[in-house]
GROMACS .gro file of C-alpha atoms in nm:
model
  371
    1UNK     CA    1   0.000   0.000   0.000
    2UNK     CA    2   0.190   0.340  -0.102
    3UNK     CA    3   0.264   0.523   0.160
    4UNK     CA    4   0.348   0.933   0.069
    5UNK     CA    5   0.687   1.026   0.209
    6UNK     CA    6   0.732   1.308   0.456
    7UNK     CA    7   0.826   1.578   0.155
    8UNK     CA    8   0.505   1.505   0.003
    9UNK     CA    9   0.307   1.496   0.315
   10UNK     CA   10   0.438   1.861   0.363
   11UNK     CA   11   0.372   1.996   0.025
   12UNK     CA   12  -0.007   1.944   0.082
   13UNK     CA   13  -0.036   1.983   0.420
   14UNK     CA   14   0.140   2.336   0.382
   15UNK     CA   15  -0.095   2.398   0.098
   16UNK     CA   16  -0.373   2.385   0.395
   17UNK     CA   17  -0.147   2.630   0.641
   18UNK     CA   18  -0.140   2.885   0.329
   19UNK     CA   19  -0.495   2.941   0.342
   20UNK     CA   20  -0.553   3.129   0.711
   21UNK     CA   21  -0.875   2.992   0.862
   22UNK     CA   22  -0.958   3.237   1.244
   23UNK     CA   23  -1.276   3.102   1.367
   24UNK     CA   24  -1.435   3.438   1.371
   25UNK     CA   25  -1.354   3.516   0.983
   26UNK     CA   26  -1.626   3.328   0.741
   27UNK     CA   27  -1.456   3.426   0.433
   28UNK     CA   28  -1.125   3.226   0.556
   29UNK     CA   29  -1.252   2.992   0.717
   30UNK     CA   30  -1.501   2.930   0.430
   31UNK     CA   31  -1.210   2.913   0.162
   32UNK     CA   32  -1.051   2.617   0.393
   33UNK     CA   33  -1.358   2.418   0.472
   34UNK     CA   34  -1.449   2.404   0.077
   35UNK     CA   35  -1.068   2.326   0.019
   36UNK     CA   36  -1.080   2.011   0.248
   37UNK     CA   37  -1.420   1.898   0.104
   38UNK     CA   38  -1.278   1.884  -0.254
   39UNK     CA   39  -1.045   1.680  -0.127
   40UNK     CA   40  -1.195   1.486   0.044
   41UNK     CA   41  -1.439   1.406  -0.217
   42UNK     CA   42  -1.166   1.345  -0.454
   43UNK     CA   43  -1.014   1.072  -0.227
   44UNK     CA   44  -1.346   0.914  -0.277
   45UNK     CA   45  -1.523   0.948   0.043
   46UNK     CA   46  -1.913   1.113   0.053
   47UNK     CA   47  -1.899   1.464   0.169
   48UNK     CA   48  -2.214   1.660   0.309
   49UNK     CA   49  -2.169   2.003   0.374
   50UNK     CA   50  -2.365   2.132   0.728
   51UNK     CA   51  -2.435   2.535   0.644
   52UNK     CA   52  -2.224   2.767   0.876
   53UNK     CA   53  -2.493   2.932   1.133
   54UNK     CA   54  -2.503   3.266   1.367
   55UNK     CA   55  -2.190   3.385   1.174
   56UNK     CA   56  -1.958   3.078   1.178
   57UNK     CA   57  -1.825   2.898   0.912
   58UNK     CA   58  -1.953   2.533   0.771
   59UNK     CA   59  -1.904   2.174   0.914
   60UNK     CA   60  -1.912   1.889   0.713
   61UNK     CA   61  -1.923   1.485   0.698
   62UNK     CA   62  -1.743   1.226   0.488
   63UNK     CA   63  -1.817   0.915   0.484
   64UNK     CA   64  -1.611   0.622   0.346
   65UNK     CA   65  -1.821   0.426   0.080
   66UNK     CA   66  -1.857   0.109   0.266
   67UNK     CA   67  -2.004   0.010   0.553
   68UNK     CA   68  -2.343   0.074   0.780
   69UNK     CA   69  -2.442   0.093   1.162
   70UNK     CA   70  -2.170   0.214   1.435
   71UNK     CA   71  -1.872   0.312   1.242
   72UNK     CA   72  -1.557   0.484   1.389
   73UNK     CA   73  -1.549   0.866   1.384
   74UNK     CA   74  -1.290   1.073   1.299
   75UNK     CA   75  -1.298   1.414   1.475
   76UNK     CA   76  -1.151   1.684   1.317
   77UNK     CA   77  -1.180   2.080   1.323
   78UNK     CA   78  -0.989   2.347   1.060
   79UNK     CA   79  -1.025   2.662   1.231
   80UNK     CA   80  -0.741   2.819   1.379
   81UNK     CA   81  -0.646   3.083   1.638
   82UNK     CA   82  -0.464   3.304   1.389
   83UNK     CA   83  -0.622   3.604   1.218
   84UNK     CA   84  -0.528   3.691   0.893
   85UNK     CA   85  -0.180   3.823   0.881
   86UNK     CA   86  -0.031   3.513   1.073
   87UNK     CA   87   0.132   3.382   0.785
   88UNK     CA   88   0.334   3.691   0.812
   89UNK     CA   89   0.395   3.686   1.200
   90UNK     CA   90   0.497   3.289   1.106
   91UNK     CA   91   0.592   3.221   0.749
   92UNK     CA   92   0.564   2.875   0.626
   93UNK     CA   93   0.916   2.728   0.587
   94UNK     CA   94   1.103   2.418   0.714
   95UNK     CA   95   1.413   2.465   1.008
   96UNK     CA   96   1.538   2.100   1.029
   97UNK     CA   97   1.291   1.884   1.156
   98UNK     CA   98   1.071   2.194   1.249
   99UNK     CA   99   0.813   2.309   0.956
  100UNK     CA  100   0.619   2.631   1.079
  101UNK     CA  101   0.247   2.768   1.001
  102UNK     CA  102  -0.037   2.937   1.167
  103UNK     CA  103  -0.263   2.630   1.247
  104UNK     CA  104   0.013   2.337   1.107
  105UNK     CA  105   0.013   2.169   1.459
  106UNK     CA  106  -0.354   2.271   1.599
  107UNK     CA  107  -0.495   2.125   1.398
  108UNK     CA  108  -0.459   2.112   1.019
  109UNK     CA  109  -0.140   1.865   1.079
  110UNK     CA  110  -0.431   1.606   1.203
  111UNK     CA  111  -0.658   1.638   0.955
  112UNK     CA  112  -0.421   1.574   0.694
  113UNK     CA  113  -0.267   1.258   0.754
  114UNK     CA  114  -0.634   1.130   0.856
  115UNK     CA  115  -0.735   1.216   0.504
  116UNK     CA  116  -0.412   1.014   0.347
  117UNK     CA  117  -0.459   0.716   0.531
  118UNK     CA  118  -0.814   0.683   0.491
  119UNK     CA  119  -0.720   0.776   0.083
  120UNK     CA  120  -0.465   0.551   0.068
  121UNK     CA  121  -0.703   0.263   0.197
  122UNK     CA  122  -0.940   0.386  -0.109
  123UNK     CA  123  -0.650   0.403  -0.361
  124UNK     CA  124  -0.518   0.031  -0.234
  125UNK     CA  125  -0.899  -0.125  -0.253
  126UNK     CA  126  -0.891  -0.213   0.112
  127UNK     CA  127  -1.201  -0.159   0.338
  128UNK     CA  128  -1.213  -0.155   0.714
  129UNK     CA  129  -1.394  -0.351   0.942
  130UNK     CA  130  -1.598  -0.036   1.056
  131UNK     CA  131  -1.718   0.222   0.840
  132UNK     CA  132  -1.512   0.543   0.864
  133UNK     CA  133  -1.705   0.875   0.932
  134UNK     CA  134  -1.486   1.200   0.941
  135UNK     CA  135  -1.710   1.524   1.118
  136UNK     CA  136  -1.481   1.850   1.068
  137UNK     CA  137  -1.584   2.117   1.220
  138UNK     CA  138  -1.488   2.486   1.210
  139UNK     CA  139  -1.572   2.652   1.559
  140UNK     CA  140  -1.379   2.441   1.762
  141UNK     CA  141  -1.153   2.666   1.881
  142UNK     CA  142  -1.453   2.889   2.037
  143UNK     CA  143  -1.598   2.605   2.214
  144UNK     CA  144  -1.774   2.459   1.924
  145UNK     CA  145  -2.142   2.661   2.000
  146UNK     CA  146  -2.271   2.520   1.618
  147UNK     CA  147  -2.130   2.241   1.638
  148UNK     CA  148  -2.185   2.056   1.949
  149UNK     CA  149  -2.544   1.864   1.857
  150UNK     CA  150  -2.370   1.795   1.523
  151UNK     CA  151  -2.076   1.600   1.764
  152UNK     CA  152  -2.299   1.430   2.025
  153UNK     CA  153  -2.512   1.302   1.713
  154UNK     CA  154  -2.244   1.132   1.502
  155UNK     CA  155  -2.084   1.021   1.819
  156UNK     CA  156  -2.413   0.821   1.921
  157UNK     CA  157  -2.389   0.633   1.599
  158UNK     CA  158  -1.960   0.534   1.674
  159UNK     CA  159  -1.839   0.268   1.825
  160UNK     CA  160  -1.529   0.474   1.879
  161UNK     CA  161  -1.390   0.771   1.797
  162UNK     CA  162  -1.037   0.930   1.759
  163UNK     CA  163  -0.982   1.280   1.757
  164UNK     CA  164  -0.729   1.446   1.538
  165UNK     CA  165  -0.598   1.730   1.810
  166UNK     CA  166  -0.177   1.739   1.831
  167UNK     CA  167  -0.028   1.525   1.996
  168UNK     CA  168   0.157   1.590   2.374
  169UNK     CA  169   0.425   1.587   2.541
  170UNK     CA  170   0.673   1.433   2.304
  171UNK     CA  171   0.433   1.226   2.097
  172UNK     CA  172   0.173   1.177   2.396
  173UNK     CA  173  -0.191   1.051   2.331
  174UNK     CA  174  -0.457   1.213   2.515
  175UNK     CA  175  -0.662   0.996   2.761
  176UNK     CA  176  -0.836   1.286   2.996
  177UNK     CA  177  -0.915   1.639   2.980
  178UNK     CA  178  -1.063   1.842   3.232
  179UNK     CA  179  -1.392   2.009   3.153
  180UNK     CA  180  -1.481   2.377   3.083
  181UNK     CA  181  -1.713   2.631   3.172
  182UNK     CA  182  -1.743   2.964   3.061
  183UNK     CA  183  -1.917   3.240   3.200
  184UNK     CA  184  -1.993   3.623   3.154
  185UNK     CA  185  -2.011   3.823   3.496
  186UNK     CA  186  -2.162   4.201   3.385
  187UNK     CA  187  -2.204   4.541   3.661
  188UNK     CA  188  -2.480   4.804   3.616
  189UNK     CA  189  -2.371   5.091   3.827
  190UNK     CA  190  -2.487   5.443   3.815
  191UNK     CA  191  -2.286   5.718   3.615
  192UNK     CA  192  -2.150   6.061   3.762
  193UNK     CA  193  -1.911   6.321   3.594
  194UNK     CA  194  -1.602   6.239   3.779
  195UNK     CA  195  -1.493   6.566   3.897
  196UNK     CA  196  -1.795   6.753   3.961
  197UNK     CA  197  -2.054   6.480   4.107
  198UNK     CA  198  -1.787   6.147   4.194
  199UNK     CA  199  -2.000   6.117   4.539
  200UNK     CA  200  -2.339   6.044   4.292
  201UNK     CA  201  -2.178   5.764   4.108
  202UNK     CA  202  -2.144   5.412   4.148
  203UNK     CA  203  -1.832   5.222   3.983
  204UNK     CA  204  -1.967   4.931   3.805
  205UNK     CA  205  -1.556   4.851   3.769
  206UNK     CA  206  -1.528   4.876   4.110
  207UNK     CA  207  -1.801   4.581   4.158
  208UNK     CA  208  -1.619   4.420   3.878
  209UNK     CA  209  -1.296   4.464   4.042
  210UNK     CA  210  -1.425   4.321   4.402
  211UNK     CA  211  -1.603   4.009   4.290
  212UNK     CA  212  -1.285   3.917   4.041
  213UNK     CA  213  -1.107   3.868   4.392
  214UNK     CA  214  -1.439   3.611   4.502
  215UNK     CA  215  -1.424   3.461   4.178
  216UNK     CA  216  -1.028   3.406   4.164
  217UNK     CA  217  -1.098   3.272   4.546
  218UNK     CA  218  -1.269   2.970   4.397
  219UNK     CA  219  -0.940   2.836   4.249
  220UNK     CA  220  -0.903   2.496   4.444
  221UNK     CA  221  -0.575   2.373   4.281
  222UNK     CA  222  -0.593   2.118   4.522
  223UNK     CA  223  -0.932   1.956   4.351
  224UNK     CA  224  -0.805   2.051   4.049
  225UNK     CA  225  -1.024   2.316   4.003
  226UNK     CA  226  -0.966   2.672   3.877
  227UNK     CA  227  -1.158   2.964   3.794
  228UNK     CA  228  -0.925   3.246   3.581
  229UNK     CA  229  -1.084   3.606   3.465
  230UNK     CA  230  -0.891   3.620   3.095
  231UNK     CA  231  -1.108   3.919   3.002
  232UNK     CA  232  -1.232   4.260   3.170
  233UNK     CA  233  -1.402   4.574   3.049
  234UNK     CA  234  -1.583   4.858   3.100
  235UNK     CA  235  -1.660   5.222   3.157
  236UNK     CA  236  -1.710   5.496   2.888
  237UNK     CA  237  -1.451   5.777   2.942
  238UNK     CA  238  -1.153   5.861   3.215
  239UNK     CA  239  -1.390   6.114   3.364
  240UNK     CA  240  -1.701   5.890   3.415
  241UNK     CA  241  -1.790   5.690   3.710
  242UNK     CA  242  -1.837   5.364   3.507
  243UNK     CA  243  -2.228   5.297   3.513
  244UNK     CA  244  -2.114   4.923   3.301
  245UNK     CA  245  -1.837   4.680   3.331
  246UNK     CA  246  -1.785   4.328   3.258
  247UNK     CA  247  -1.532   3.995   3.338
  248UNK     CA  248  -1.489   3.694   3.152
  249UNK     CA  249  -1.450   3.367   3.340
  250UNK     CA  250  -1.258   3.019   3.235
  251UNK     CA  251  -1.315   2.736   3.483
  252UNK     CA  252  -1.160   2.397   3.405
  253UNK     CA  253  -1.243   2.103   3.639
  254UNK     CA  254  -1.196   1.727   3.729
  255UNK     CA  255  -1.503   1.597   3.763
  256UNK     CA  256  -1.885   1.702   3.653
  257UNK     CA  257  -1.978   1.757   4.035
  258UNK     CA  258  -1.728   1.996   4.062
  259UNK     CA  259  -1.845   2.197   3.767
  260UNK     CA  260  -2.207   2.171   3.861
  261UNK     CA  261  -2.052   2.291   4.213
  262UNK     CA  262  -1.869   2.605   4.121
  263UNK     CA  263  -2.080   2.742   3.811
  264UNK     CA  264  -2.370   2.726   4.058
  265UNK     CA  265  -2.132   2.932   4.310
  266UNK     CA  266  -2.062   3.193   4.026
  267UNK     CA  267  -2.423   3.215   3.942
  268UNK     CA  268  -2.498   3.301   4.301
  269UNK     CA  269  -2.283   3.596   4.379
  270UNK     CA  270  -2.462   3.882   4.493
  271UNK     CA  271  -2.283   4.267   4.478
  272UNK     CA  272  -2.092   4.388   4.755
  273UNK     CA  273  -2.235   4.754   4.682
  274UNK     CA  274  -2.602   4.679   4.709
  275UNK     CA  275  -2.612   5.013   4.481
  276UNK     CA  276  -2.511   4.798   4.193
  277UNK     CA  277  -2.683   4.479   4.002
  278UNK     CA  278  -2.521   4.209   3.881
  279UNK     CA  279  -2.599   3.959   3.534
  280UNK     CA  280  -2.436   3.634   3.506
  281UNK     CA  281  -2.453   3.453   3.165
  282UNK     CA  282  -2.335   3.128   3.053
  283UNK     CA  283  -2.245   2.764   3.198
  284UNK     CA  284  -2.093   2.438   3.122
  285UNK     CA  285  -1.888   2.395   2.804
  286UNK     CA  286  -1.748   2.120   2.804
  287UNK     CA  287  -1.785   1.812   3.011
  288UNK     CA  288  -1.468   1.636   3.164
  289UNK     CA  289  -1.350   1.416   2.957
  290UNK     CA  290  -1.213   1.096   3.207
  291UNK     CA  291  -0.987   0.802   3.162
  292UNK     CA  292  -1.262   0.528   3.178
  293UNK     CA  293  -1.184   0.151   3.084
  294UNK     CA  294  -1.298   0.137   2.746
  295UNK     CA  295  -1.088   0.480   2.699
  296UNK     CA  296  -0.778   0.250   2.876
  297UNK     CA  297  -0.873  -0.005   2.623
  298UNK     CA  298  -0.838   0.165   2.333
  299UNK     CA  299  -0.554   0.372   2.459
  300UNK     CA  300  -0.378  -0.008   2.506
  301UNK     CA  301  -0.445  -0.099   2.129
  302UNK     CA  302  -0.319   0.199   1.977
  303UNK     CA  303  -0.003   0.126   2.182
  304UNK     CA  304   0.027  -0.194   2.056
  305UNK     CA  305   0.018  -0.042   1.706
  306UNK     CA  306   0.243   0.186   1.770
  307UNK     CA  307   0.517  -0.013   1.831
  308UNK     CA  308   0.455  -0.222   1.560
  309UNK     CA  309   0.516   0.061   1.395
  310UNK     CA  310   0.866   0.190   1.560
  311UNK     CA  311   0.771   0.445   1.837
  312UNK     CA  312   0.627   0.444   2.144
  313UNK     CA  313   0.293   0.603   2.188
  314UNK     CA  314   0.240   0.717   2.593
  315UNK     CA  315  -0.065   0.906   2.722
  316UNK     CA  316  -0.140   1.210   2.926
  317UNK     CA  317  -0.409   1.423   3.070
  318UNK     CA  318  -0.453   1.782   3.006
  319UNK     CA  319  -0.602   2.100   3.102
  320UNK     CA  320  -0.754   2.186   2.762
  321UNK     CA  321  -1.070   2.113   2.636
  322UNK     CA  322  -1.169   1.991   2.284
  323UNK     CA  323  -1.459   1.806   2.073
  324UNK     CA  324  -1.361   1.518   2.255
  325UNK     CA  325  -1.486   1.617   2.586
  326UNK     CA  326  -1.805   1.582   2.430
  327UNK     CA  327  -1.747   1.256   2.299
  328UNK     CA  328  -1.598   1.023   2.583
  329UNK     CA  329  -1.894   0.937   2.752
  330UNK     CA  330  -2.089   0.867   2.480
  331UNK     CA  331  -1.833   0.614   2.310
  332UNK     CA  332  -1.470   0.523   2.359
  333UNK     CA  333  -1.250   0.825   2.236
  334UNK     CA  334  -0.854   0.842   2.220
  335UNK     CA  335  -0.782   1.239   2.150
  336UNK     CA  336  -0.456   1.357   2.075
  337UNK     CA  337  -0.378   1.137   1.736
  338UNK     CA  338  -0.253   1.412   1.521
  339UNK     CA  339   0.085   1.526   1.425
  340UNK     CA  340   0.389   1.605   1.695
  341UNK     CA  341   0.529   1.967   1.728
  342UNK     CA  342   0.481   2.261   1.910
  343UNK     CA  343   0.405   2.634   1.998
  344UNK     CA  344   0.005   2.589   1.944
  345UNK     CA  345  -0.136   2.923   1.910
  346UNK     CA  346   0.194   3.102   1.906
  347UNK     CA  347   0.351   3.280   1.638
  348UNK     CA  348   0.617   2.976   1.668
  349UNK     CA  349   0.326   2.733   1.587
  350UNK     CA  350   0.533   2.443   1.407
  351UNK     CA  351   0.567   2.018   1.353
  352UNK     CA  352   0.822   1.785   1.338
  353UNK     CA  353   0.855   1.645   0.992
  354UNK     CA  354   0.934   1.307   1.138
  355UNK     CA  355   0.600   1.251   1.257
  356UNK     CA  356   0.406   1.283   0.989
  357UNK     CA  357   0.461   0.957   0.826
  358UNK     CA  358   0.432   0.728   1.149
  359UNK     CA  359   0.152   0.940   1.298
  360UNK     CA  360  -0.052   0.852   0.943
  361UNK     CA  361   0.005   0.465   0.988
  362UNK     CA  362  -0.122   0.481   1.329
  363UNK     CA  363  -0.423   0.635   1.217
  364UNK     CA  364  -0.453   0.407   0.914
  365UNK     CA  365  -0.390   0.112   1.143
  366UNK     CA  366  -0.669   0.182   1.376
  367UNK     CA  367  -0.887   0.245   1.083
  368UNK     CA  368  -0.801  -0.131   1.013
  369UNK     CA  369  -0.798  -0.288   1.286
  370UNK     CA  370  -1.080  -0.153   1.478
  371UNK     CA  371  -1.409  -0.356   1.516
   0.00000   0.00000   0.00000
């Protein structure tokens, strides 16, 4: 069965990283997602396009064209962290082992080498025991909010799935993620001129300011439990008692009781100045994603593969979400089985070279092998 050597891999894979895909920007993003459906329709698979919605780009699925029932799905996003201008801040080019590109390592690196070995199975006339359905989505990166019901669906009708993030710590598998919730705390206050009538105003980025200390407070590192303010606004002018203000909150957990537990504990704060009123918005993102047996099980397999390949595939547990959060307690999900590298969402954003090749015959040996 031909296998494409790691030159080639590059060349289209770095035909991908040339076209800059943000989340937020539907012309880009669009451009990619059409990109990967020609090709994916070209390597023979049948593609159905899922309309982008509320301003975000398209999803889509491909389907291999043999098999029915439970199948094993192939989860994939395209959209990147980069805006436009990020193939200037991080030119495509190859250092040694290190090729560089906005989005090369989270995640279009993945998606690539899922798409040749599932094409070279095509090309070679060889069909897997389970069908193969690919669902690539292009709002992952913003917590997938149009493309969540499409990933709970098509993971009710898997009997696995494998999830094309980077890989970890030096070629790591991922086997656990902690879950996310993200939440919007906003201040009403009451607006004064600042010099003339200060004593009539009330700060609504003073609030703000006050309950970011109660929020911060709820950082437990010890259940593995934190609660970080990443964003904070407000106010209208320098000489304006601010009558609005606003924080945005990122809690990651261990468990589902603890993130039942602490959004309900965010939704309950009350102001300290009883002058001002407070609006809290949003919830639970993602679920915690947790190293189960049938997760061990499949985690064991793709080991075995691995070295029957030449490497050694170990497993970790992370702090960041993904699709696959959604996923694991639905059916058995290994995450993490894209390409090695580095510097996700940095300007430094790169791959090794060397991993492209084995990383694709892991994936194309779990496409066999999996029943």
């Amino acid at each position: 069965m031909q296998t494409p050597d790691a030159e080639a891999f590059l060349a289209g894979l770095n035909e991908w990283v040339a076209i800059e895909s943000k989340t937020d920007e539907p012309a880009s993003i669009g451009a990619m997602m059409s990109r990967a459906m020609a090709e994916f329709r070209a390597a023979g698979l049948h593609v159905t396009e899922v309309p982008g919605t509320d301003g975000f780009g398209p999803h889509f699925h491909a389907v291999s064209p043999w098999g029915e029932g439970p199948g094993l799905l192939i989860l994939c996003h395209l959209d990147t962290v980069h805006p436009t201008g990020g193939l200037v801040r991080n030119p495509i080019r190859v250092e040694g082992d290190h090729a560089y590109g906005p989005g090369i390592y989270d995640m279009k690196g993945g998606v690539y080498i899922a798409l040749t070995a599932i094409r070279t199975l095509i090309e070679a006339g060889r069909q897997t025991p389970l069908p193969v359905r690919f669902l690539v989505v292009s709002d992952e990166e913003v917590g997938s909010p149009t493309s969540q019901a499409h990933i709970v669906t098509a993971a009710e009708n898997a009997a696995y799935v494998l999830v094309t993030e980077p890989a970890r710590d030096g070629g790591c598998c991922v086997t656990g993620r902690k879950g996310v919730a993200r939440m919007k705390i906003a201040a009403h206050g009451r607006p004064a001129h600042s010099g003339a009538q200060h004593q009539n105003g009330i700060s609504a980025i003073r609030e703000i300011a006050r309950q970011v200390e109660r929020l911060e407070a709820m950082t437990d590192y010890e259940r593995g439990v934190t609660v970080n303010i990443g964003l904070i606004g407000g106010g209208s002018g320098a000489n304006v008692v601010p009558e609005h203000a606003w924080a945005e909150i990122d809690i990651r957990m261990l468990t589902p009781a603890d993130g039942e537990t602490v959004v309900r504990e965010v939704r309950a704060l009350e102001p300290v100045n009883p002058g001002v009123s407070l609006e809290v918005t949003g919830g639970m993102n993602r679920p915690p994603y947790q190293k189960t047996n049938s997760v061990a099980a499949l985690y064991d397999h793709a080991r075995g593969l691995a070295a029957e390949i030449g490497f050694e595939l170990g497993d970790t547990f992370t702090g960041g979400g993904s699709d696959g959060n959604f996923t694991a307690s639905i059916a058995p999900t290994l995450d993490g089985l894209g390409v090695d590298g580095a510097g996700a969402h940095t300007s430094e954003e790169h791959i090794y070279v060397s991993s492209l090749v084995p990383r694709m015959l892991l994936l194309r040996r779990l496409m066999e092998t999996l029943r």
